[in-house]
Coordinates of C-alpha atoms in Angstrom, one line a residue:
M1 CA -20.4 -68.7 -76.5
L2 CA -20.0 -70.3 -73.1
G3 CA -18.2 -67.2 -71.8
A4 CA -21.1 -64.9 -73.0
A5 CA -23.7 -67.2 -71.4
L6 CA -21.8 -67.2 -68.1
M7 CA -21.5 -63.4 -68.2
V8 CA -25.3 -63.1 -68.8
W9 CA -26.0 -65.6 -66.0
G10 CA -23.7 -63.6 -63.7
W11 CA -25.5 -60.4 -64.5
A12 CA -28.9 -62.1 -63.8
V13 CA -27.6 -63.4 -60.5
A14 CA -26.2 -60.0 -59.5
A15 CA -29.5 -58.3 -60.5
A16 CA -31.5 -60.8 -58.5
A17 CA -29.2 -60.3 -55.5
D18 CA -29.5 -56.5 -55.8
S19 CA -33.3 -56.9 -56.1
V20 CA -33.5 -59.0 -52.9
A21 CA -31.2 -56.6 -51.0
D22 CA -33.3 -53.6 -52.2
T23 CA -36.4 -55.4 -51.0
Y24 CA -34.9 -56.1 -47.6
F25 CA -33.6 -52.7 -47.0
R26 CA -36.6 -51.0 -48.3
Y27 CA -38.6 -52.4 -45.3
F28 CA -35.9 -53.6 -42.8
R29 CA -32.7 -52.2 -41.3
P30 CA -30.3 -54.0 -39.0
S31 CA -30.9 -52.7 -35.5
G32 CA -28.0 -54.4 -33.7
H33 CA -27.0 -57.7 -32.2
I34 CA -27.9 -59.2 -28.8
D35 CA -24.8 -58.9 -26.6
E36 CA -26.1 -61.0 -23.7
P37 CA -24.5 -64.5 -24.2
A38 CA -27.2 -66.2 -22.1
L39 CA -30.0 -64.9 -24.4
N40 CA -29.1 -67.3 -27.2
E41 CA -32.6 -68.8 -27.9
L42 CA -34.7 -65.7 -28.2
S43 CA -38.3 -66.7 -28.5
G44 CA -40.2 -63.6 -27.4
L45 CA -39.8 -59.8 -27.6
A46 CA -41.9 -57.1 -26.1
V47 CA -41.4 -53.3 -25.8
S48 CA -41.4 -51.8 -22.3
R49 CA -44.5 -50.0 -21.3
R50 CA -42.7 -48.1 -18.5
T51 CA -39.2 -47.3 -19.7
A52 CA -38.5 -45.7 -23.0
G53 CA -35.8 -47.4 -25.1
R54 CA -36.2 -50.7 -23.3
W55 CA -37.2 -54.1 -24.7
W56 CA -37.7 -57.4 -22.9
G57 CA -36.7 -60.8 -24.3
L58 CA -36.9 -64.4 -23.1
N59 CA -35.4 -67.8 -24.1
D60 CA -37.1 -70.9 -25.3
S61 CA -37.6 -74.1 -23.3
G62 CA -35.1 -75.6 -20.9
N63 CA -33.5 -72.3 -20.0
A64 CA -33.4 -70.4 -16.7
P65 CA -36.6 -68.5 -15.9
M66 CA -35.1 -65.2 -16.8
L67 CA -36.3 -62.0 -18.5
Y68 CA -33.6 -60.0 -20.3
A69 CA -33.8 -56.2 -20.7
M70 CA -32.0 -54.7 -23.7
S71 CA -31.9 -51.6 -25.9
P72 CA -33.2 -51.8 -29.5
D73 CA -29.7 -52.3 -30.7
G74 CA -29.3 -55.4 -28.4
R75 CA -27.2 -53.9 -25.6
S76 CA -27.9 -55.5 -22.3
Q77 CA -29.7 -53.4 -19.7
G78 CA -30.0 -56.2 -17.0
Q79 CA -32.0 -59.3 -16.2
V80 CA -34.7 -60.5 -13.9
T81 CA -35.3 -63.9 -12.4
V82 CA -39.0 -64.8 -12.2
S83 CA -40.8 -67.3 -9.9
S84 CA -42.2 -69.5 -12.7
L85 CA -40.6 -72.6 -14.3
N86 CA -39.6 -72.3 -18.0
T87 CA -41.3 -75.4 -19.2
D88 CA -41.5 -74.2 -22.8
W89 CA -41.7 -70.4 -22.9
E90 CA -42.5 -69.2 -26.4
D91 CA -43.7 -65.6 -26.5
L92 CA -43.8 -62.4 -24.4
A93 CA -46.4 -59.6 -24.4
S94 CA -46.4 -56.2 -22.7
Y95 CA -49.4 -54.1 -22.0
Q96 CA -51.0 -51.4 -19.7
R97 CA -53.9 -52.2 -17.5
D98 CA -55.4 -50.4 -14.5
G99 CA -52.6 -47.9 -14.6
Q100 CA -49.9 -50.6 -14.4
A101 CA -47.4 -51.9 -16.9
W102 CA -47.5 -55.7 -17.2
L103 CA -45.6 -58.5 -18.9
A104 CA -47.1 -61.9 -19.8
I105 CA -45.1 -65.0 -20.6
A106 CA -46.6 -67.7 -22.8
D107 CA -45.5 -71.1 -21.4
T108 CA -47.4 -72.7 -24.3
G109 CA -44.9 -74.6 -26.4
D110 CA -46.0 -78.1 -27.1
N111 CA -44.1 -79.6 -30.1
F112 CA -45.6 -83.1 -29.6
G113 CA -49.1 -82.1 -28.6
F114 CA -49.1 -83.9 -25.2
R115 CA -49.6 -81.0 -22.7
S116 CA -53.2 -81.2 -21.5
Q117 CA -52.8 -77.7 -19.9
V118 CA -50.5 -74.8 -20.4
S119 CA -49.9 -71.5 -18.7
I120 CA -49.5 -67.7 -19.1
W121 CA -47.4 -66.2 -16.3
V122 CA -48.3 -62.6 -15.6
L123 CA -46.2 -60.1 -13.6
P124 CA -45.9 -56.3 -13.1
E125 CA -43.1 -55.1 -15.4
P126 CA -40.0 -55.1 -13.3
T127 CA -37.7 -52.2 -12.5
L128 CA -33.9 -52.4 -12.8
P129 CA -31.7 -53.2 -11.2
A130 CA -33.7 -56.2 -10.1
K131 CA -34.6 -56.6 -6.4
G132 CA -34.9 -60.3 -5.8
I133 CA -37.1 -62.8 -7.7
A134 CA -40.1 -61.2 -9.6
Q135 CA -43.3 -62.9 -8.5
T136 CA -45.7 -64.1 -11.2
R137 CA -49.3 -65.1 -11.2
E138 CA -50.7 -67.9 -13.3
I139 CA -53.5 -68.3 -15.8
R140 CA -53.6 -72.1 -16.3
F141 CA -55.7 -73.1 -19.3
R142 CA -56.4 -75.6 -22.1
F143 CA -57.4 -75.1 -25.7
E144 CA -61.0 -76.0 -26.4
D145 CA -60.1 -78.3 -29.3
G146 CA -57.3 -80.2 -27.7
P147 CA -53.5 -79.7 -27.2
R148 CA -51.9 -77.1 -29.5
D149 CA -48.3 -76.1 -30.1
C150 CA -48.5 -72.3 -29.5
E151 CA -45.7 -69.8 -29.9
S152 CA -47.8 -66.6 -30.3
L153 CA -49.3 -64.4 -27.6
A154 CA -50.7 -60.9 -27.7
A155 CA -52.5 -58.9 -25.0
D156 CA -55.8 -57.1 -25.5
P157 CA -56.3 -55.3 -22.2
Q158 CA -59.2 -53.1 -23.5
R159 CA -61.3 -56.3 -23.9
G160 CA -59.7 -58.1 -21.0
R161 CA -58.3 -61.0 -23.0
F162 CA -55.2 -62.6 -24.5
L163 CA -55.0 -63.7 -28.1
L164 CA -53.1 -66.8 -29.1
I165 CA -52.4 -68.5 -32.4
D166 CA -51.4 -72.2 -32.7
K167 CA -48.5 -73.4 -34.9
G168 CA -48.1 -76.3 -37.4
R169 CA -51.7 -77.1 -38.1
K170 CA -53.6 -76.0 -41.2
P171 CA -55.5 -73.8 -40.8
A172 CA -53.9 -72.2 -37.8
G173 CA -56.5 -71.0 -35.2
L174 CA -56.9 -67.7 -33.4
Y175 CA -57.9 -68.2 -29.8
E176 CA -59.0 -65.8 -27.0
L177 CA -58.5 -66.3 -23.3
P178 CA -59.8 -64.1 -20.4
M179 CA -57.2 -62.2 -18.4
T180 CA -58.4 -64.0 -15.2
F181 CA -56.0 -65.6 -12.8
T182 CA -56.6 -69.2 -11.9
A183 CA -56.1 -71.0 -8.5
G184 CA -56.0 -74.5 -7.3
S185 CA -57.4 -77.0 -9.8
E186 CA -59.2 -74.2 -11.7
L187 CA -58.6 -74.4 -15.5
A188 CA -59.5 -71.7 -18.0
M189 CA -60.5 -72.3 -21.6
A190 CA -59.0 -70.7 -24.7
K191 CA -61.8 -70.5 -27.3
R192 CA -61.1 -70.7 -31.0
I193 CA -62.6 -67.6 -32.6
A194 CA -61.2 -67.7 -36.2
D195 CA -59.2 -69.7 -38.7
L196 CA -56.2 -67.9 -40.3
P197 CA -55.3 -68.2 -43.9
L198 CA -52.0 -70.0 -44.6
I199 CA -49.7 -67.0 -44.9
W200 CA -47.0 -68.7 -47.1
E201 CA -47.5 -71.8 -49.2
G202 CA -44.2 -71.9 -51.0
P203 CA -41.3 -74.3 -50.3
V204 CA -39.6 -74.3 -46.8
P205 CA -37.0 -71.5 -46.5
P206 CA -33.5 -72.9 -47.4
A207 CA -32.1 -72.1 -44.0
L208 CA -34.6 -74.3 -42.2
P209 CA -34.3 -78.1 -41.8
A210 CA -36.8 -80.2 -43.7
G211 CA -38.4 -81.3 -40.4
V212 CA -40.0 -77.9 -39.9
E213 CA -41.7 -77.7 -43.3
R214 CA -45.1 -78.0 -41.7
Y215 CA -44.4 -74.8 -39.8
R216 CA -43.4 -72.6 -42.7
G217 CA -46.6 -70.6 -43.0
T218 CA -47.8 -70.6 -39.4
P219 CA -47.1 -67.9 -36.7
T220 CA -44.0 -68.0 -34.5
A221 CA -44.9 -64.6 -32.8
I222 CA -47.7 -62.1 -32.8
D223 CA -48.4 -58.7 -31.2
L224 CA -51.3 -56.4 -30.9
S225 CA -51.2 -52.6 -31.2
P226 CA -52.2 -50.7 -28.0
D227 CA -55.4 -49.6 -29.5
G228 CA -56.3 -53.2 -30.4
R229 CA -56.7 -52.5 -34.1
K230 CA -53.6 -54.0 -35.7
L231 CA -52.4 -57.6 -35.3
L232 CA -48.8 -58.3 -36.3
I233 CA -47.9 -61.9 -37.3
L234 CA -44.5 -63.3 -37.8
T235 CA -43.8 -66.6 -39.6
Y236 CA -40.4 -68.1 -40.6
K237 CA -40.5 -66.3 -43.9
H238 CA -42.9 -63.3 -43.8
L239 CA -44.2 -60.5 -41.6
A240 CA -47.9 -59.8 -42.0
E241 CA -50.5 -57.4 -40.5
F242 CA -54.3 -57.6 -40.2
E243 CA -56.4 -54.6 -39.2
R244 CA -59.9 -54.5 -37.8
R245 CA -62.4 -51.8 -38.0
A246 CA -63.9 -50.2 -35.0
D247 CA -67.2 -52.0 -35.4
E248 CA -65.8 -55.5 -35.8
D249 CA -63.8 -58.2 -34.0
W250 CA -61.0 -60.3 -35.3
P251 CA -63.1 -63.1 -36.9
Q252 CA -64.7 -60.5 -39.2
A253 CA -61.4 -58.7 -39.9
I254 CA -59.6 -61.9 -40.8
A255 CA -62.5 -63.1 -43.0
R256 CA -62.6 -59.7 -44.7
G257 CA -59.0 -59.2 -45.4
P258 CA -56.9 -57.9 -47.0
M259 CA -53.7 -59.0 -45.4
R260 CA -50.5 -56.9 -45.8
I261 CA -47.4 -59.0 -46.1
V262 CA -43.6 -58.5 -46.6
R263 CA -40.8 -61.0 -47.0
L264 CA -38.3 -61.2 -44.0
P265 CA -34.6 -60.7 -44.2
R266 CA -32.6 -63.9 -44.6
Q267 CA -31.7 -65.2 -41.1
R268 CA -31.7 -68.7 -39.8
I269 CA -34.7 -68.7 -37.4
L270 CA -36.6 -65.6 -36.6
E271 CA -39.0 -66.3 -33.8
A272 CA -39.7 -63.1 -31.9
A273 CA -41.4 -59.8 -32.9
G274 CA -43.1 -56.9 -31.2
Y275 CA -44.5 -53.5 -32.1
E276 CA -42.5 -50.5 -31.0
A277 CA -44.3 -48.2 -28.6
D278 CA -46.1 -46.2 -31.4
A279 CA -47.1 -49.5 -33.2
N280 CA -45.9 -48.0 -36.5
S281 CA -42.8 -50.2 -36.7
A282 CA -41.5 -53.4 -35.1
L283 CA -38.4 -55.1 -33.8
I284 CA -37.7 -58.7 -34.9
G285 CA -35.1 -61.2 -33.7
G286 CA -34.3 -64.9 -33.5
E287 CA -32.3 -67.7 -32.1
D288 CA -28.5 -68.0 -31.9
E289 CA -25.8 -66.4 -29.7
H290 CA -25.5 -62.7 -30.5
A291 CA -28.4 -63.0 -32.9
A292 CA -29.2 -60.0 -35.2
L293 CA -32.1 -57.7 -34.4
W294 CA -34.0 -56.1 -37.3
R295 CA -36.2 -53.1 -37.4
W296 CA -39.2 -53.1 -39.7
N297 CA -40.2 -49.6 -40.7
G298 CA -43.9 -50.3 -40.9
R299 CA -44.1 -50.3 -44.7
F300 CA -45.4 -53.0 -47.0
P301 CA -44.9 -53.7 -50.8
P302 CA -47.6 -52.2 -52.9
A303 CA -50.6 -54.5 -53.3
K304 CA -50.7 -56.3 -56.6
A305 CA -53.6 -55.6 -59.0
P306 CA -55.9 -58.5 -59.5
A307 CA -55.4 -60.5 -62.6
A308 CA -57.6 -59.7 -65.6
P309 CA -60.4 -62.2 -66.1

């Protein structure tokens, strides 16, 4: 009797494992592993807007102020030192504006909520091999409702703004910030334009320590499609996408829904995501030395029918 029960239990576990694997590989495929040892706390990813087959990545706080170029399978293509301090870099955005390819670094991490001002560092996308230190320009700003821990940055060059989402508070807020450089004591303001729904309310993922439970449903990275119509959001457990109509802005799109969502592959901490050049798929990665990179194929599970009244 016990043997039969164990056999049934084994079949159930195997079936569940097959189901999970099928779910993962229906929407995600391994893309490769980061082969640059120094890029061991990947916190931001952005596709190149000037060189096909190139991605840029950066490390989290306390690391050298470096940008790392790589292929989609993680092979190193070189690195660039930039002129700004890595206080707490958390995300990276790439975009085209005025005929120029740009990168924007979000120096916006604030785990303890004590930074009265934070920065976005902007630079023309570098060429390789690097020629000296890449010079950045600063947009120094504060959030209109007080300090926020923010790990998510997207560029909206058509409307001349950046979009940011804070982390760890409920509800998370979507903010907009003009793409205007600051100088001297000048301080820009990030305005809250929408509240986001909590994307995932279940228990903290098993691979994460209990101390990060408050972060489980809030964004660790975002990206905006080049046409400004799709907003990709990464959390520790899911990848989600909002889409706005041509006649609406993000507050209306977020309030309207629906949100498309897919469960992520199991990996310890996934903190970086960016659309590929056509915005029909994305690359996702996370912390750890030689961390895995995953390619999302742009598909989502079918929407569930509403429950009968």
